Amino acid sequence: MSRYGQFCPVAKAMEILDERWTMLVIRELLEGSRSFNQIRRGVPRMSPALLSTRLQALSRAGIVDRHEDAGRVTYTLTQAGRELRPIVEAIGTWGIRWVPDLGDEDLDPHLLMWDIHRNVALDEVPTGRTILRFTFRDVVGSGRDWWLVIKTEGVDLCDFDPGGPVAATVDTDLRTLTRVWRGDDPWSEVLRSGRLRLEAPSPVRRAVPRWLKLSAFAPIPRPLERAAAR
């Protein structure tokens, strides 16, 4: 843990929060992840050993509670942790407004699909079992093909064919769908340009953008100079 040697409350808070990955682990817990593996899926490039270390540090700091029941371990935020929500949201709002550039190293199909799967508008999807397939044209090997299995009780994310009829296939490149998810490019624009193809009957093709909700930061207004540059 970094020590700043200052009585300033900002410095004292940052002694806990400025360790690498810490705020992203807190973000995952705020998003509803509870198990170690769920948290890992939201930080796929973080090593398991480092995640374990961060969770232990957050527990010692009184930000995370660790629960064990019948050998199953879960993690929840304490009141101190829950009070970080407006701070995480403010950082995300600032980031979407003022840090627009996405390098190739920022693109990750595992994180993108994990985020998409937990933001499906279940009330918009027909009852029963609906399967959506996603194919990233520019991804080679693992991470190229994904399936969302949408049911009334929730959504499963698969990196293998779960079997059954596919209602629609989303065919695109990783950057395009990432930009749609972030709210940088609207569905209408990427569909019109052909950067994203929806292979499905017309009624389903029109419905898919309603089924897939965007990032909570997607509606945040961008500075006018950024919009003009795009």
Coordinates of C-alpha atoms in Angstrom, one line a residue:
M1 CA 0.0 0.0 0.0
S2 CA 1.3 3.4 -0.9
R3 CA 1.9 5.9 1.9
Y4 CA 1.7 9.6 1.2
G5 CA 2.4 10.8 4.7
Q6 CA -0.3 13.4 4.5
F7 CA -3.3 14.0 6.8
C8 CA -5.4 15.1 3.8
P9 CA -8.5 12.9 3.4
V10 CA -7.8 12.6 -0.3
A11 CA -4.3 11.3 0.4
K12 CA -5.6 8.8 3.0
A13 CA -8.3 7.5 0.6
M14 CA -5.8 7.1 -2.2
E15 CA -3.5 5.1 0.0
I16 CA -6.2 2.4 -0.3
L17 CA -7.7 3.1 -3.7
D18 CA -4.8 3.9 -6.0
E19 CA -3.3 0.4 -6.1
R20 CA -3.5 -1.0 -9.7
W21 CA -6.8 -2.8 -10.4
T22 CA -8.4 -1.8 -7.1
M23 CA -11.0 0.5 -8.5
L24 CA -11.9 -2.0 -11.2
V25 CA -12.4 -4.7 -8.6
I26 CA -14.7 -2.4 -6.7
R27 CA -16.5 -1.6 -10.0
E28 CA -17.2 -5.3 -10.5
L29 CA -18.6 -5.7 -7.0
L30 CA -20.8 -2.6 -7.6
E31 CA -22.0 -4.3 -10.9
G32 CA -23.2 -7.3 -9.0
S33 CA -20.3 -9.8 -9.2
R34 CA -20.1 -11.9 -6.0
S35 CA -17.8 -14.9 -6.6
F36 CA -14.1 -14.9 -7.3
N37 CA -14.7 -16.2 -10.8
Q38 CA -17.4 -13.6 -11.6
I39 CA -15.0 -10.8 -10.5
R40 CA -12.3 -12.3 -12.6
R41 CA -14.5 -12.2 -15.7
G42 CA -14.8 -8.5 -15.3
V43 CA -11.0 -8.1 -15.0
P44 CA -9.9 -10.8 -17.4
R45 CA -6.3 -9.6 -17.6
M46 CA -5.8 -9.5 -13.9
S47 CA -3.9 -12.5 -12.5
P48 CA -5.8 -14.7 -10.0
A49 CA -3.0 -14.2 -7.4
L50 CA -3.2 -10.4 -7.7
L51 CA -7.0 -10.5 -7.5
S52 CA -6.8 -12.5 -4.3
T53 CA -4.3 -10.0 -2.9
R54 CA -6.5 -7.1 -3.7
L55 CA -9.6 -8.7 -2.2
Q56 CA -7.7 -9.4 1.0
A57 CA -6.5 -5.8 1.2
L58 CA -10.0 -4.4 0.6
S59 CA -11.3 -6.7 3.3
R60 CA -8.6 -5.4 5.8
A61 CA -9.6 -1.9 4.8
G62 CA -13.2 -2.5 5.7
I63 CA -14.4 -2.1 2.1
V64 CA -15.2 -5.7 1.3
D65 CA -16.8 -8.5 3.3
R66 CA -15.8 -12.1 2.7
H67 CA -18.5 -14.7 3.3
E68 CA -18.0 -18.5 3.4
D69 CA -21.0 -20.9 3.4
A70 CA -20.6 -24.6 2.9
G71 CA -17.2 -24.1 1.2
R72 CA -18.6 -21.4 -1.2
V73 CA -16.9 -18.0 -0.9
T74 CA -18.6 -14.8 -1.9
Y75 CA -17.7 -11.1 -1.6
T76 CA -19.9 -8.1 -0.9
L77 CA -19.3 -4.4 -0.4
T78 CA -19.6 -3.0 3.1
Q79 CA -21.2 0.4 3.6
A80 CA -17.8 2.0 3.0
G81 CA -17.6 0.1 -0.3
R82 CA -21.1 1.0 -1.4
E83 CA -20.4 4.6 -0.8
L84 CA -17.8 4.4 -3.5
R85 CA -20.5 4.1 -6.2
P86 CA -20.8 7.8 -7.0
I87 CA -17.0 8.1 -7.1
V88 CA -16.7 5.2 -9.6
E89 CA -19.6 6.6 -11.6
A90 CA -17.9 10.1 -11.6
I91 CA -14.6 8.6 -12.8
G92 CA -16.4 6.7 -15.6
T93 CA -18.3 9.9 -16.6
W94 CA -15.1 11.8 -16.8
G95 CA -13.4 9.0 -18.7
I96 CA -16.1 8.7 -21.4
R97 CA -16.1 12.5 -21.9
W98 CA -12.4 13.3 -21.9
V99 CA -10.4 10.0 -22.6
P100 CA -12.0 8.9 -26.0
D101 CA -9.0 7.1 -27.5
L102 CA -9.1 3.3 -27.7
G103 CA -5.9 1.5 -28.5
D104 CA -5.9 -2.1 -29.8
E105 CA -4.7 -3.1 -26.4
D106 CA -7.9 -1.7 -24.8
L107 CA -10.1 -4.1 -26.8
D108 CA -11.1 -7.3 -25.1
P109 CA -13.9 -9.6 -26.3
H110 CA -14.1 -11.4 -23.0
L111 CA -14.8 -8.2 -21.0
L112 CA -17.1 -6.8 -23.7
M113 CA -19.2 -9.9 -23.8
W114 CA -19.3 -10.1 -20.0
D115 CA -20.6 -6.6 -19.9
I116 CA -23.1 -7.1 -22.6
H117 CA -24.5 -10.3 -21.1
R118 CA -25.3 -8.6 -17.8
N119 CA -27.1 -5.8 -19.5
V120 CA -29.8 -7.6 -21.5
A121 CA -33.2 -6.0 -21.4
L122 CA -35.1 -9.2 -20.4
D123 CA -38.5 -7.5 -20.5
E124 CA -37.9 -6.8 -24.2
V125 CA -36.9 -10.4 -25.3
P126 CA -39.6 -12.9 -26.1
T127 CA -40.3 -15.4 -23.4
G128 CA -38.7 -18.8 -23.7
R129 CA -35.1 -19.5 -24.8
T130 CA -33.5 -17.0 -27.2
I131 CA -30.0 -17.4 -28.5
L132 CA -27.9 -14.6 -30.0
R133 CA -24.5 -15.4 -31.6
F134 CA -21.7 -12.9 -31.9
T135 CA -18.8 -13.3 -34.3
F136 CA -15.8 -10.9 -34.3
R137 CA -14.4 -10.9 -37.8
D138 CA -11.0 -9.7 -36.6
V139 CA -10.4 -12.0 -33.7
V140 CA -8.5 -15.2 -34.2
G141 CA -9.0 -18.2 -32.1
S142 CA -10.4 -18.0 -28.6
G143 CA -12.8 -15.0 -28.2
R144 CA -14.0 -15.0 -31.8
D145 CA -17.4 -16.6 -31.3
W146 CA -19.8 -16.1 -28.4
W147 CA -23.4 -17.0 -27.6
L148 CA -25.9 -15.3 -25.3
V149 CA -28.6 -17.7 -24.1
I150 CA -31.4 -15.5 -22.9
K151 CA -34.1 -16.9 -20.6
T152 CA -36.7 -15.4 -18.4
E153 CA -34.6 -16.1 -15.3
G154 CA -31.4 -14.7 -16.7
V155 CA -28.7 -14.7 -19.3
D156 CA -25.9 -17.3 -19.8
L157 CA -22.7 -16.3 -21.7
C158 CA -21.1 -19.2 -23.7
D159 CA -17.9 -19.3 -25.7
F160 CA -19.1 -22.6 -27.2
D161 CA -22.2 -23.4 -29.2
P162 CA -24.9 -24.3 -26.7
G163 CA -27.1 -25.9 -29.3
G164 CA -30.5 -24.8 -30.5
P165 CA -31.7 -22.3 -33.1
V166 CA -30.0 -18.9 -33.2
A167 CA -32.4 -16.0 -33.3
A168 CA -29.8 -13.6 -34.7
T169 CA -26.1 -13.4 -35.5
V170 CA -24.2 -10.2 -34.8
D171 CA -21.2 -10.1 -37.3
T172 CA -18.8 -7.3 -36.7
D173 CA -15.3 -6.4 -35.6
L174 CA -14.3 -6.0 -32.0
R175 CA -13.7 -2.2 -32.1
T176 CA -17.1 -1.5 -33.7
L177 CA -19.2 -3.4 -31.1
T178 CA -17.1 -1.9 -28.3
R179 CA -17.8 1.6 -29.7
V180 CA -21.5 0.8 -29.9
W181 CA -21.5 -0.5 -26.3
R182 CA -19.8 2.6 -25.1
G183 CA -22.2 4.9 -26.9
D184 CA -19.6 6.3 -29.3
D185 CA -21.4 5.1 -32.4
P186 CA -25.2 4.4 -32.7
W187 CA -26.6 1.2 -33.9
S188 CA -28.1 2.9 -36.9
E189 CA -24.8 4.2 -38.1
V190 CA -22.8 0.9 -37.9
L191 CA -25.7 -1.0 -39.5
R192 CA -26.0 1.5 -42.3
S193 CA -22.2 1.4 -43.0
G194 CA -22.0 -2.4 -42.9
R195 CA -19.4 -2.4 -40.1
L196 CA -21.9 -4.4 -38.2
R197 CA -24.3 -7.0 -39.8
L198 CA -27.4 -8.4 -38.1
E199 CA -28.3 -11.7 -39.7
A200 CA -31.9 -12.4 -38.7
P201 CA -35.5 -12.0 -39.9
S202 CA -36.5 -8.4 -40.2
P203 CA -38.6 -8.2 -37.0
V204 CA -35.7 -9.7 -34.9
R205 CA -33.2 -7.4 -36.7
R206 CA -35.1 -4.4 -35.6
A207 CA -35.5 -5.7 -32.1
V208 CA -31.9 -6.7 -31.2
P209 CA -30.8 -3.1 -30.5
R210 CA -33.6 -2.9 -27.9
W211 CA -32.6 -6.3 -26.4
L212 CA -29.0 -5.2 -25.8
K213 CA -28.8 -2.3 -23.4
L214 CA -25.7 -0.2 -23.6
S215 CA -23.1 0.8 -21.0
A216 CA -24.4 3.0 -18.2
F217 CA -22.0 5.7 -19.5
A218 CA -23.3 5.5 -23.1
P219 CA -25.8 8.4 -22.6
I220 CA -23.2 10.8 -21.2
P221 CA -22.9 13.8 -23.4
R222 CA -19.6 14.2 -25.2
P223 CA -17.8 17.6 -25.6
L224 CA -18.9 19.3 -28.7
E225 CA -15.3 19.3 -30.1
R226 CA -15.2 15.5 -29.8
A227 CA -18.5 15.1 -31.6
A228 CA -17.4 17.4 -34.4
A229 CA -14.1 15.5 -34.8
R230 CA -16.0 12.2 -35.1

